[in-house]
CSV table of C-alpha atoms in Angstrom, one decimal:
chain,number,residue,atom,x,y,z
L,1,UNK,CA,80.0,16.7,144.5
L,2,UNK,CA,81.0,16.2,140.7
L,3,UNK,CA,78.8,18.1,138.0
L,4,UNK,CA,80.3,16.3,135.1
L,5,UNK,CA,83.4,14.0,133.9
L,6,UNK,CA,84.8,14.3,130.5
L,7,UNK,CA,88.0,13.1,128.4
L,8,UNK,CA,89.3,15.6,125.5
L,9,UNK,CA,91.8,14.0,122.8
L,10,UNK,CA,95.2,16.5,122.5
L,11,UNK,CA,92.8,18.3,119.6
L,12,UNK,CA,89.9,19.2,122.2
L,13,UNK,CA,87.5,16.5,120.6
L,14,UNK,CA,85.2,14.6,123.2
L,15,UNK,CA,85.7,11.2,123.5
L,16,UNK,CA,83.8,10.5,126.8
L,17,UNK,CA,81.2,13.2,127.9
L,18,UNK,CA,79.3,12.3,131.3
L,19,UNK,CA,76.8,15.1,133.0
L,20,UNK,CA,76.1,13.9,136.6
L,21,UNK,CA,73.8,16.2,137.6
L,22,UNK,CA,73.1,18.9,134.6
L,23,UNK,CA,73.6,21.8,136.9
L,24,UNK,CA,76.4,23.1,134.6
L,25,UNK,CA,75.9,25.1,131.5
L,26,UNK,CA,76.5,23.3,128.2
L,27,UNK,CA,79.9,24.3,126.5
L,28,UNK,CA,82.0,23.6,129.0
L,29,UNK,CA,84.3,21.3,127.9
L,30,UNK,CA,84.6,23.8,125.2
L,31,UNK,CA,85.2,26.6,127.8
L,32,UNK,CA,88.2,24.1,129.6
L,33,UNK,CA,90.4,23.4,126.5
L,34,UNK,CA,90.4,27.0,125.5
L,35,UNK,CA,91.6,27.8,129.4
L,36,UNK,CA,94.7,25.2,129.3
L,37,UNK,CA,95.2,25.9,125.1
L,38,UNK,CA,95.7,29.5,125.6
L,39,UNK,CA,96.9,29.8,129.2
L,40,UNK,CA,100.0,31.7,129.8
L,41,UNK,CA,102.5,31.2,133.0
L,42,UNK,CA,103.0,34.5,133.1
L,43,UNK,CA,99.2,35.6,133.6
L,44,UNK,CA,97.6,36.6,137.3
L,45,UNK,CA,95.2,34.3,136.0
L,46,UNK,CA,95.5,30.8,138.8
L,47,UNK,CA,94.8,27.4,137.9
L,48,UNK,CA,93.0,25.2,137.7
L,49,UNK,CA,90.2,27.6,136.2
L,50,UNK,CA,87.4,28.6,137.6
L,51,UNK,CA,84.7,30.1,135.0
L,52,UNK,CA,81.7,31.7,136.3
L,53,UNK,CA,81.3,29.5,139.4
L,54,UNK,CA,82.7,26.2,137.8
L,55,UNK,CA,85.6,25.2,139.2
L,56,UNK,CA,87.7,22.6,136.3
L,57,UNK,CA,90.1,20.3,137.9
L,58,UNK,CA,92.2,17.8,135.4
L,59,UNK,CA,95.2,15.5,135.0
L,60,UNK,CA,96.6,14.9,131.7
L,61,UNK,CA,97.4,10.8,130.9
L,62,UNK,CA,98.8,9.3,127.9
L,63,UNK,CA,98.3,12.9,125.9
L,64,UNK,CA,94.4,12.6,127.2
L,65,UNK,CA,92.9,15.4,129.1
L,66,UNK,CA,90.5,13.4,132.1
L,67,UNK,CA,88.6,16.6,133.6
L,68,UNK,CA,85.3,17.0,135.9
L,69,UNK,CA,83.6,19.9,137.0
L,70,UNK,CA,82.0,20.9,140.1
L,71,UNK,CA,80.0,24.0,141.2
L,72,UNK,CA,81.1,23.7,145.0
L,73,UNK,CA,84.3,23.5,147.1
L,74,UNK,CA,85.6,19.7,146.9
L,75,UNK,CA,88.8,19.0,147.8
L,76,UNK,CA,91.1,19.1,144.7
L,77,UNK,CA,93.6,16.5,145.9
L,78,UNK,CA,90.6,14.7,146.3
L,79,UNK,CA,89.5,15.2,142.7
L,80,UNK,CA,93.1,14.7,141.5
L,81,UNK,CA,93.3,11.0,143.1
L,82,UNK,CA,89.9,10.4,141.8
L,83,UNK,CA,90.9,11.0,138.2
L,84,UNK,CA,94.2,9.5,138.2
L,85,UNK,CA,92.5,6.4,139.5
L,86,UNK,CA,89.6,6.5,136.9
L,87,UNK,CA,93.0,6.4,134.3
L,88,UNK,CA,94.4,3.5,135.9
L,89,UNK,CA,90.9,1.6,136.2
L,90,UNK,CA,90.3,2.5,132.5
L,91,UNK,CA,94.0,1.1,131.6
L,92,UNK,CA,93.7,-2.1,133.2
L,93,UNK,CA,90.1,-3.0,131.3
L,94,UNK,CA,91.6,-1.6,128.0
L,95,UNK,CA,94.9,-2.5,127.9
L,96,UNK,CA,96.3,0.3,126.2
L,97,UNK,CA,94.9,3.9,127.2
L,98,UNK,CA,95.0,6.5,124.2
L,99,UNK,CA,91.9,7.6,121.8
L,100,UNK,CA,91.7,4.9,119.5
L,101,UNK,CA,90.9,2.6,122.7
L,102,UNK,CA,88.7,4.5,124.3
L,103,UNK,CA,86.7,5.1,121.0
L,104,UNK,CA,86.4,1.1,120.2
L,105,UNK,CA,85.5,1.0,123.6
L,106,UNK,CA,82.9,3.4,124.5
L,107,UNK,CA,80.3,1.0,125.9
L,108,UNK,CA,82.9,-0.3,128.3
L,109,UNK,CA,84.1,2.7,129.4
L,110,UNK,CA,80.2,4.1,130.2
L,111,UNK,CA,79.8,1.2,131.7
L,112,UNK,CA,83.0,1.7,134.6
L,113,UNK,CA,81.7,5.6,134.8
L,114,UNK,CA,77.9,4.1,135.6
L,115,UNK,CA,80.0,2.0,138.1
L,116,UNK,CA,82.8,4.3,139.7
L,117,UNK,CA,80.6,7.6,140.2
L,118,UNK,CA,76.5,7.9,140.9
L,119,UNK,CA,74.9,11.1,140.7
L,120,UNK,CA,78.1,12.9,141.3
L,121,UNK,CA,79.5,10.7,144.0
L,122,UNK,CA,82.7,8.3,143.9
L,123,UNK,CA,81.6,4.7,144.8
L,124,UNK,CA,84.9,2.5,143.8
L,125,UNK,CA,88.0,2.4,141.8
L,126,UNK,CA,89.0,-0.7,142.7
L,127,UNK,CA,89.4,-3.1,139.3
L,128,UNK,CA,88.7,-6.3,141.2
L,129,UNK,CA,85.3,-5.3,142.6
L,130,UNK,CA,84.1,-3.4,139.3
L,131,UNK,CA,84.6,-7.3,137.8
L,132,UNK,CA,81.5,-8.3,139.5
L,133,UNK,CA,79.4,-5.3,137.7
L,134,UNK,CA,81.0,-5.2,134.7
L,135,UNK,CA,79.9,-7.7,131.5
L,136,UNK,CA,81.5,-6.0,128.5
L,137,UNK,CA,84.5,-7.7,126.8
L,138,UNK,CA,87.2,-4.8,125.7
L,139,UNK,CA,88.0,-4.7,122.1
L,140,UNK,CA,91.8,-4.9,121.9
L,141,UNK,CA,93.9,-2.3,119.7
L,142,UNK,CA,97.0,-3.6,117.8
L,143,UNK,CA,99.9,-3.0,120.4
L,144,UNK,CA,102.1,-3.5,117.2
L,145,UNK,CA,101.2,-0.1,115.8
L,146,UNK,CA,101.3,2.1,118.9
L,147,UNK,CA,104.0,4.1,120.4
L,148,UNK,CA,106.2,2.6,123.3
L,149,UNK,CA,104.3,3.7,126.7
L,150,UNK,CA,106.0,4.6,130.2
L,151,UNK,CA,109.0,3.0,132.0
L,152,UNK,CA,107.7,-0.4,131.3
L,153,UNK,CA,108.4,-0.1,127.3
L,154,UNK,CA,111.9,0.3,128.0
L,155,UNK,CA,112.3,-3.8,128.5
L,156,UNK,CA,111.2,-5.0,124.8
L,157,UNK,CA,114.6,-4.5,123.9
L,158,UNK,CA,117.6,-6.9,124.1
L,159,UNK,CA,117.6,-10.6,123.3
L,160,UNK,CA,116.0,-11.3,126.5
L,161,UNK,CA,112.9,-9.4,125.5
L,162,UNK,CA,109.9,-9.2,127.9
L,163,UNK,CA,106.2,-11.1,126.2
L,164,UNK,CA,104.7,-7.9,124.1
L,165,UNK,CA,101.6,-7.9,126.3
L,166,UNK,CA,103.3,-6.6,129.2
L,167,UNK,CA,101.8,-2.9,128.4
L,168,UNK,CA,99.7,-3.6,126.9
L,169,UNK,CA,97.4,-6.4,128.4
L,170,UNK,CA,94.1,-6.5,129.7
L,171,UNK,CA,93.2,-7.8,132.8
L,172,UNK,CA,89.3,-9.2,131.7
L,173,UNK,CA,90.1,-10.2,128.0
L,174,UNK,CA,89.5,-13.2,126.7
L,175,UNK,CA,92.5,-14.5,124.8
L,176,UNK,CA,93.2,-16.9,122.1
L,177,UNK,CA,92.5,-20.9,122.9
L,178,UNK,CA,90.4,-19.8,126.1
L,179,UNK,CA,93.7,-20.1,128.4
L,180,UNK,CA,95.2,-17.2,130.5
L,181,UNK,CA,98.8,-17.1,130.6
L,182,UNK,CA,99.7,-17.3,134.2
L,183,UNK,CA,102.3,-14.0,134.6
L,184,UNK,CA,103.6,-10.9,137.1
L,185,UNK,CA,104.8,-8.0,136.5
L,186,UNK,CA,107.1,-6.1,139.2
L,187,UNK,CA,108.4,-2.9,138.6
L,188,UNK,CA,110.8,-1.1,140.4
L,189,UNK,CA,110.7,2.5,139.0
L,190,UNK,CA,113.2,5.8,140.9
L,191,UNK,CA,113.2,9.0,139.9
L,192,UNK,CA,115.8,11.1,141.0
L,193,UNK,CA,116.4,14.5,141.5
L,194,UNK,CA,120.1,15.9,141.8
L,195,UNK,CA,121.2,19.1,141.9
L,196,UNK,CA,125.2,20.2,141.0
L,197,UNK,CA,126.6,23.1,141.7
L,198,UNK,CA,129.0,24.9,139.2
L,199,UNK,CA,132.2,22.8,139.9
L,200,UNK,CA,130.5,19.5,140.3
L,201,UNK,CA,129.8,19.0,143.9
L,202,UNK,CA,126.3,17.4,144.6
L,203,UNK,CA,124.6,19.7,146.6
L,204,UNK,CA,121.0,18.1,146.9
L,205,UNK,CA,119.8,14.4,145.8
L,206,UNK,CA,116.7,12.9,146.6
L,207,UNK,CA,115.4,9.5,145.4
L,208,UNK,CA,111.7,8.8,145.1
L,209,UNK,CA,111.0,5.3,144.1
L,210,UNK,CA,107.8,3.0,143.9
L,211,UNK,CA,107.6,-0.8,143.5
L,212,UNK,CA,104.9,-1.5,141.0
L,213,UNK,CA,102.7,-5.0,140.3
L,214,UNK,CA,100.9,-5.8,138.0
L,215,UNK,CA,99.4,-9.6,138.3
L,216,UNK,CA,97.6,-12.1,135.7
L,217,UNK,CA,97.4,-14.8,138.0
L,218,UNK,CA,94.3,-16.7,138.4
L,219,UNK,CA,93.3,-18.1,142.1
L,220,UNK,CA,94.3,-14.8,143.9
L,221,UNK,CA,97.6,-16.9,145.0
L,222,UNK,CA,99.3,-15.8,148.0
L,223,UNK,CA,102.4,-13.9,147.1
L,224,UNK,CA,105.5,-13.1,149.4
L,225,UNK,CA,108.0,-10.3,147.6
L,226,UNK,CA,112.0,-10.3,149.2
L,227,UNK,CA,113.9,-7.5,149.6
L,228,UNK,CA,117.2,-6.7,150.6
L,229,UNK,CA,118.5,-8.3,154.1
L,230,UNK,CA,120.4,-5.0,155.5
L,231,UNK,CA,117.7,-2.6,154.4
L,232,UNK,CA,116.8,-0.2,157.0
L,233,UNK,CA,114.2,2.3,157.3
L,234,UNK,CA,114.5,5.7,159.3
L,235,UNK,CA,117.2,7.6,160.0
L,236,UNK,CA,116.7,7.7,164.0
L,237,UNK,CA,114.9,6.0,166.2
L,238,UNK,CA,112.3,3.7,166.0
L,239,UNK,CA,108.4,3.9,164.8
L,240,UNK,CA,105.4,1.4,165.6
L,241,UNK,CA,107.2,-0.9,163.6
L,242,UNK,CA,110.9,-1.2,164.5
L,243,UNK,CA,112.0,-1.3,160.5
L,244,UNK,CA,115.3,-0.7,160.9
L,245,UNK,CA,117.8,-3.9,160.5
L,246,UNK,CA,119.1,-6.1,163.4
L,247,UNK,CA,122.4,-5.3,162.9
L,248,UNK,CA,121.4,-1.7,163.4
L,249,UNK,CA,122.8,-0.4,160.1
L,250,UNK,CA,122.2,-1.0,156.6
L,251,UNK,CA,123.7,-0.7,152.8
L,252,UNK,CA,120.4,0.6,152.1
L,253,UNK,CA,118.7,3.6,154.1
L,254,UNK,CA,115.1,4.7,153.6
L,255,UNK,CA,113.9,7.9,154.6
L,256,UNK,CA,110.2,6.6,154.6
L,257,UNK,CA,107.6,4.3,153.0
L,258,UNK,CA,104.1,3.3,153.0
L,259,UNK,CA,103.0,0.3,151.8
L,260,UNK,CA,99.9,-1.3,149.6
L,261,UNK,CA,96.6,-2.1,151.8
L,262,UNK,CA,96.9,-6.1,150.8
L,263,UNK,CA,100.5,-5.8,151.7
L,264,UNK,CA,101.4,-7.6,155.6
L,265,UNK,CA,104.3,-6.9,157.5
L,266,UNK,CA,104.0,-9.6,159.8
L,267,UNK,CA,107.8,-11.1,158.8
L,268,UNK,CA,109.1,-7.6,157.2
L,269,UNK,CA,110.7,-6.8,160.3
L,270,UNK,CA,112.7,-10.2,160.8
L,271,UNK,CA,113.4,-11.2,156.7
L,272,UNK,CA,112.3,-8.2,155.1
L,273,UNK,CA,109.9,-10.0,153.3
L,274,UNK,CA,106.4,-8.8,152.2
L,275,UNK,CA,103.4,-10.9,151.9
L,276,UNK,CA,100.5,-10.0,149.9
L,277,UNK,CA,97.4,-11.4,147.3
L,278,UNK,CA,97.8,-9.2,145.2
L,279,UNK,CA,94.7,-7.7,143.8
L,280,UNK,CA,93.4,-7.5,140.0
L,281,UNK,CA,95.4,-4.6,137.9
L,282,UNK,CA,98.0,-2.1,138.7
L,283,UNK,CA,99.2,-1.3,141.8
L,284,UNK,CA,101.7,0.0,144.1
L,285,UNK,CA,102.9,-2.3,146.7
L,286,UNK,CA,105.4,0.0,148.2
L,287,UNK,CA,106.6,4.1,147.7
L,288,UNK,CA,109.8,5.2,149.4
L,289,UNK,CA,111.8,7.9,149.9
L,290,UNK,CA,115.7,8.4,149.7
L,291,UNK,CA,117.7,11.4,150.8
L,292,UNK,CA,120.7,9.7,151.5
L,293,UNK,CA,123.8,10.0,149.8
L,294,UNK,CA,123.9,8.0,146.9
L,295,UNK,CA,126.2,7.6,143.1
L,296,UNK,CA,124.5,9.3,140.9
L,297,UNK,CA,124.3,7.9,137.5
L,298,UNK,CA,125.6,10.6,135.6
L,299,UNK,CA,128.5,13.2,136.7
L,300,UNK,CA,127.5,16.8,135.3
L,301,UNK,CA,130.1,19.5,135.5
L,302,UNK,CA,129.2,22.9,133.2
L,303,UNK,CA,131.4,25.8,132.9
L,304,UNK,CA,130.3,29.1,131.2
L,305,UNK,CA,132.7,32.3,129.9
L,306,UNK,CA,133.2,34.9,128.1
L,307,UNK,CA,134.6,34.9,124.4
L,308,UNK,CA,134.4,38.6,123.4
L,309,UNK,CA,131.8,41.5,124.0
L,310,UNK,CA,128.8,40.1,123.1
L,311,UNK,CA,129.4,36.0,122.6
L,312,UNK,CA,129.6,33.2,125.3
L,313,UNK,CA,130.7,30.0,125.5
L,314,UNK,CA,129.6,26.7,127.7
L,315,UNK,CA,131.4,23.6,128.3
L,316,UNK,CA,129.5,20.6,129.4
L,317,UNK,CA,131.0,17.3,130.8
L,318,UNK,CA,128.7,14.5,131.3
L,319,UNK,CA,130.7,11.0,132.9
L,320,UNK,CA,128.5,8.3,133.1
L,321,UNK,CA,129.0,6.4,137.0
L,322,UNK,CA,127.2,3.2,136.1
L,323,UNK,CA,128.5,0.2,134.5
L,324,UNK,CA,128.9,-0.7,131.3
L,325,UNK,CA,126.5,-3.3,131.1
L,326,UNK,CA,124.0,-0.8,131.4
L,327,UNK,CA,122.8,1.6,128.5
L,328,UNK,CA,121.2,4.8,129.3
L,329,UNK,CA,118.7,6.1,126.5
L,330,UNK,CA,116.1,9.0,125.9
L,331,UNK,CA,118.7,11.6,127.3
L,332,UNK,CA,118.3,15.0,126.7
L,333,UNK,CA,120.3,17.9,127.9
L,334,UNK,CA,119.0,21.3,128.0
L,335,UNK,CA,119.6,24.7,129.1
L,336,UNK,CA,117.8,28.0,128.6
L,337,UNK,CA,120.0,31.1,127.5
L,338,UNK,CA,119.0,34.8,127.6
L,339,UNK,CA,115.9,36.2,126.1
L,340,UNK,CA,118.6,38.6,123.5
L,341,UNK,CA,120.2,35.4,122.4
L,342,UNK,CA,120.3,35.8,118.7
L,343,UNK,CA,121.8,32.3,117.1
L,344,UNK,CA,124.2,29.3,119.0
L,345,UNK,CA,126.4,26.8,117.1
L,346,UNK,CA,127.1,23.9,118.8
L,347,UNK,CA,130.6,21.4,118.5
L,348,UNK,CA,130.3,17.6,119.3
L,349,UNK,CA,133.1,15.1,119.3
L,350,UNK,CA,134.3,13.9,116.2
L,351,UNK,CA,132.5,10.6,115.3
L,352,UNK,CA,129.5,11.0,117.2
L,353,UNK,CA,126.7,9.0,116.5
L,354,UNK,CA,123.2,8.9,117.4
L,355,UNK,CA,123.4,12.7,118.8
L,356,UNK,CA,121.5,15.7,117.8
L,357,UNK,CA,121.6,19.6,118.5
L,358,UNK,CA,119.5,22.1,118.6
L,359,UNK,CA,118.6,25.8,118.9
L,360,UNK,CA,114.9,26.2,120.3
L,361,UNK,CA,114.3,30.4,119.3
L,362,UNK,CA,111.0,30.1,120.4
L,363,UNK,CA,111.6,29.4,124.2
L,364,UNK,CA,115.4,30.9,123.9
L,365,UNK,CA,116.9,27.2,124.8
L,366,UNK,CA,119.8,25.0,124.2
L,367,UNK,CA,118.8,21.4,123.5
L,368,UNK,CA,120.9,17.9,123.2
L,369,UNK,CA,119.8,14.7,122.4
L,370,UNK,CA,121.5,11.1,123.0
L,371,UNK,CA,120.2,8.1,121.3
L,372,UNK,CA,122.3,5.9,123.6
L,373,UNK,CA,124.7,6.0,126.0
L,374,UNK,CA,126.9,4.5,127.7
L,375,UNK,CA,130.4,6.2,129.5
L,376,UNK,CA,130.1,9.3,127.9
L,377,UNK,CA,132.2,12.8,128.1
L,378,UNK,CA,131.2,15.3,125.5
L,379,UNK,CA,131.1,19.0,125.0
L,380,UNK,CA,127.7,21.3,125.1
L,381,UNK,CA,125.7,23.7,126.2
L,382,UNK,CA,122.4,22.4,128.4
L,383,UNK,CA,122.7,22.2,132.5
L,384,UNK,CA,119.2,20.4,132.5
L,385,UNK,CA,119.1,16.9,132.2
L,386,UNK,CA,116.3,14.1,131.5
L,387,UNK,CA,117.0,10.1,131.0
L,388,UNK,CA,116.2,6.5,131.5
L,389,UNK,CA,118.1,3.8,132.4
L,390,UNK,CA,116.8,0.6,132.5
L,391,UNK,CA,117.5,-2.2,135.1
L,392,UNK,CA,119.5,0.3,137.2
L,393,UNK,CA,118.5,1.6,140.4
L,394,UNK,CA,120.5,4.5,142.0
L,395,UNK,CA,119.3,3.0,146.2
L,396,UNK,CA,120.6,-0.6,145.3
L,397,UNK,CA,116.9,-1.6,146.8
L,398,UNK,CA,116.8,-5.3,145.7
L,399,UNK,CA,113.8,-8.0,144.9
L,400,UNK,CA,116.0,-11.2,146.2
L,401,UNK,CA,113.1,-13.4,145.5
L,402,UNK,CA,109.4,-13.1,144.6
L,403,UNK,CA,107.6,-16.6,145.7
L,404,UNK,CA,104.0,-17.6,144.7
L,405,UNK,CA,101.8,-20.1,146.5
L,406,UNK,CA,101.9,-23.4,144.3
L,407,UNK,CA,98.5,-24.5,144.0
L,408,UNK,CA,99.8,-27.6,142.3
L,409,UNK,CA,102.9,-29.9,141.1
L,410,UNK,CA,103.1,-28.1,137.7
L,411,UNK,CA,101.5,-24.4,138.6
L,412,UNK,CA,104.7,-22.6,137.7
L,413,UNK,CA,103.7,-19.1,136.3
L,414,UNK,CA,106.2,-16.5,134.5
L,415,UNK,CA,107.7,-14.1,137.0
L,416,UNK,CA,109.1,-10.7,135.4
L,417,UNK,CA,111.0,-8.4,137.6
L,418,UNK,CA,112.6,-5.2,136.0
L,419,UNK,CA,114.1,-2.0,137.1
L,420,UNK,CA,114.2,1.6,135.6
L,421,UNK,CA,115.4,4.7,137.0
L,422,UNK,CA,114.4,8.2,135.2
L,423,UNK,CA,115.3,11.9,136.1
L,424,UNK,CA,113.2,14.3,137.9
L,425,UNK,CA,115.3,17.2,138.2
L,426,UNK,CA,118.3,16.5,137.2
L,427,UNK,CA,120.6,19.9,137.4
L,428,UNK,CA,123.9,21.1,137.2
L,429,UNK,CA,124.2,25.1,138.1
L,430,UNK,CA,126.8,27.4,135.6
C-alpha cells in the first residue's frame, strides 16, 4: 500500500525518511518539495502530484510537511487520516511537535513508524496500545522557548493561567520526583463560517465545533462529561437514538454529531450526560454541526464607492456582539483589490493602539491587524476576516459538570475546561 513515509522541515530538509518497500526511485522527497515549492493555482497541473507513476499525498502540521508515497491507487482520504493520525500519535509521545523535537527524538519516532506501519501496511494509531511496544523515554524540548501552538495556547494568559504543560506535555514522560500530576484537559473548539452581505444581513452561518480531551490520569478512571439540559439534536424527527430534549425544544439545536468510540450514550438521552474512560492522548469525544441561527461575534458591514475617475474608497464597520468580559485577539481583516491597484492609504481612529495596516503589492491585498479587541467600530478596507476568542462559544453548548470516578478519599485530580471559538470563513460582501 505505502512505498515510503517522510517528514520535510518548511526548508525541504529530511528529518524522518522511511522506505517501506524500495519500489520507489530515490529522490523523491526531493521531487515532492519542488512540486508544492513551485506549484502555481493557476496551473492545469492537479494535486496532490503524481510524478512518473508515484502518486504524493501530504498534510502539512505545525509548519512540517508529513508525506508518503505509493505506486497504486489507495484511497487518499484514507492516506490523509493515516497521516494526520501519525501527527497526533507523534504529539502525544513528544509533547511538542516541530523539528527540534523530532530531531532529539529520532529513535522514538522510528520506533512508533516500526510500530504504526509494516511493510507498507497501517497496523495502529492508537497511543494507548503503542505503550505496550514502545520503551523509549522522549527527550523533552524547552516549552519556554517555543512559539504558542493552536487554540489551546490562547489560555496561558490572565491571572488565572492554565499549568504551562498543557501543550506541551507528554503522555509517557517521566517527570521530576517520579510522581504524575493527576490532570484533564477539555476543549471546546468552534469555528465558524459567516457570510454578510453588502448591507449587513447574515446570509449563511454555519458552526462546526469539536469537544477535545486530553487526559493524564492514571487508573483509566471512569469519566462522565455534562452537557447542557435543553440541548437537542436534529432538526425533525427522530433517529435510532431519540436525541432531541423531552420538552421537545431546546436553547441549543444541533444539526448533527458523532461521537468518540469509548464514549456511551446509555443516560445522554435522559441527562445529557456522556460517559467514557477516556483513552491515553488526544482525542475527540464529540464533533457537531450548527446551521442554526446564531449571534455572531462580530457585526461586519463594508461599503465601497467611488471618489473620482480612477480612486476608490471602502468603509469597514466591525461591532463586536460578545461581552465585555471577553477579549478577542489575533484578528485580521483582509480584502483583495484589483490586479491595476497601484498604492492604498489607510485612516484609523485617532488613538488607536495595538493596530497595524498594510498594503500587500505582491498578492494586490488590503490587510488589518488587531492586537486586541474588545467592542470595536473602526474604519478600513478588508471584507475577510480571521480571529480567536477565547472562552466564548457562538452555540452556547455548555460542560455543566465533568465528574471522575474517585478511586479514593483524597484522589482529587485538576480538571481544566476551556473554550475557544476561531473563524473559518468569516465574510462580509461589498
Amino acid at each position: 500500500m505505502i512505498s515510503q513515509f517522510f517528514v520535510l522541515s518548511q526548508r525541504g530538509d529530511h528529518i524522518v525518511f522511511r522506505d517501506y518497500r524500495g519500489e520507489v526511485p530515490k529522490g523523491s522527497a526531493e521531487i515532492f518539495f519542488r512540486k508544492v515549492k513551485f506549484w502555481n493555482d493557476d496551473e492545469a497541473e492537479e494535486a496532490p502530484p503524481n510524478v512518473d507513476g508515484v502518486n504524493y499525498i501530504h498534510v502539512k502540521v505545525a509548519g512540517l510537511f508529513f508525506v508518503v508515497t505509493t505506486m497504486v491507487n489507495v484511497s487518499p482520504s484514507l492516506l490523509l487520516e493515516l497521516l494526520q493520525r501519525i501527527a497526533r500519535v507523534t504529539k502525544d509521545y513528544l509533547g511538542v511537535l516541530n523539528e527540534d523535537s523530532l530531531r532529539k527524538n529520532f529513535i522514538l519516532v522510528y520506533e512508533l513508524l516500526d510500530e504504526v506501519i509494516d511493510f507498507g501496511y497501517p497496523q495502529t494509531t492508537s497511543t494507548e496500545v503503542l505503550k505496550s511496544y514502545i520503551f523509549n523515554e522522549p527527550i523533552m524540548v524547552d516549552a519556554g522557548r517555543l512559539p504558542p501552538l493552536g487554540p489551546a495556547a490562547m489560555f496561558m494568559q490572565g491571572t488565572k493561567r492554565m499549568p504551562g504543560t498543557a501543550v506541551t506535555k507528554s503522555v509517557v514522560a517521566t517527570e521530576p520526583g517520579g510522581k504524575k500530576r493527576e490532570e484533564i484537559f477539555v476543549d471546546i473548539i468552534e469555528k465558524i463560517s459567516v457570510t454578510f452581505s453588502s448591507s449587513g444581513y447574515i446570509l449563511t452561518s454555519e458552526i462546526d465545533g469539536t469537544i477535545q480531551m486530553k487526559s493524564y490520569l492514571s487508573g483509566n478512571p471512569e469519566i462522565r462529561l455534562a452537557l447542557n439540559e435543553d440541548l437537542s439534536i436534529g432538526r425533525t424527527g427522530s433517529s435510532s437514538h431519540d436525541y432531541r430534549s423531552s420538552s421537545g425544544s431546546g436553547t441549543v439545536i444541533l444539526d448533527d454529531c458523532n461521537f468518540h468510540e469509548s464514549v456511551h450514550l446509555d443516560s445522554f438521552d435522559i441527562d445529557r450526560t456522556l460517559t467514557l474512560i477516556p483513552p491515553d492522548g488526544e482525542f475527540a469525544v464529540m464533533n457537531y454541526r450548527m446551521t442554526q441561527e446564531f449571534k455572531p461575534p462580530f457585526r461586519v458591514t463594508a461599503l465601497i464607492e467611488e471618489a473620482g475617475p480612477s480612486r476608490a474608497e471602502v468603509l469597514l464597520k466591525i461591532r463586536a456582539e460578545f461581552s465585555v468580559n471577553v477579549t478577542a485577539n489575533t484578528i485580521t481583516v483582509q480584502m483583495p483589490v484589483p490586479s491595476y491597484t497601484m498604492r492604498a492609504s489607510f485612516e484609523l481612529e485617532a488613538g488607536a493602539v495595538g493596530q497595524t495596516t498594510d498594503y500587500k503589492e505582491g498578492s494586490r491585498r488590503l490587510e488589518w491587524n488587531i492586537k486586541k479587541a474588545r467592542n470595536i467600530t473602526k474604519e478600513a478596507g478588508p471584507v475577510n476576516m480571521n480571529f480567536t476568542i477565547p472562552m466564548y462559544n457562538a452555540s452556547k453548548l455548555q460542560v455543566r459538570y465533568l465528574q471522575i470516578a474517585k478511586k479514593s478519599k483524597t484522589y482529587n485530580p485538576y480538571r481544566w475546561v476551556r473554550y475557544v471559538t476561531q473563524a473559518n470563513s468569516y465574510v462580509a460582501r461589498l
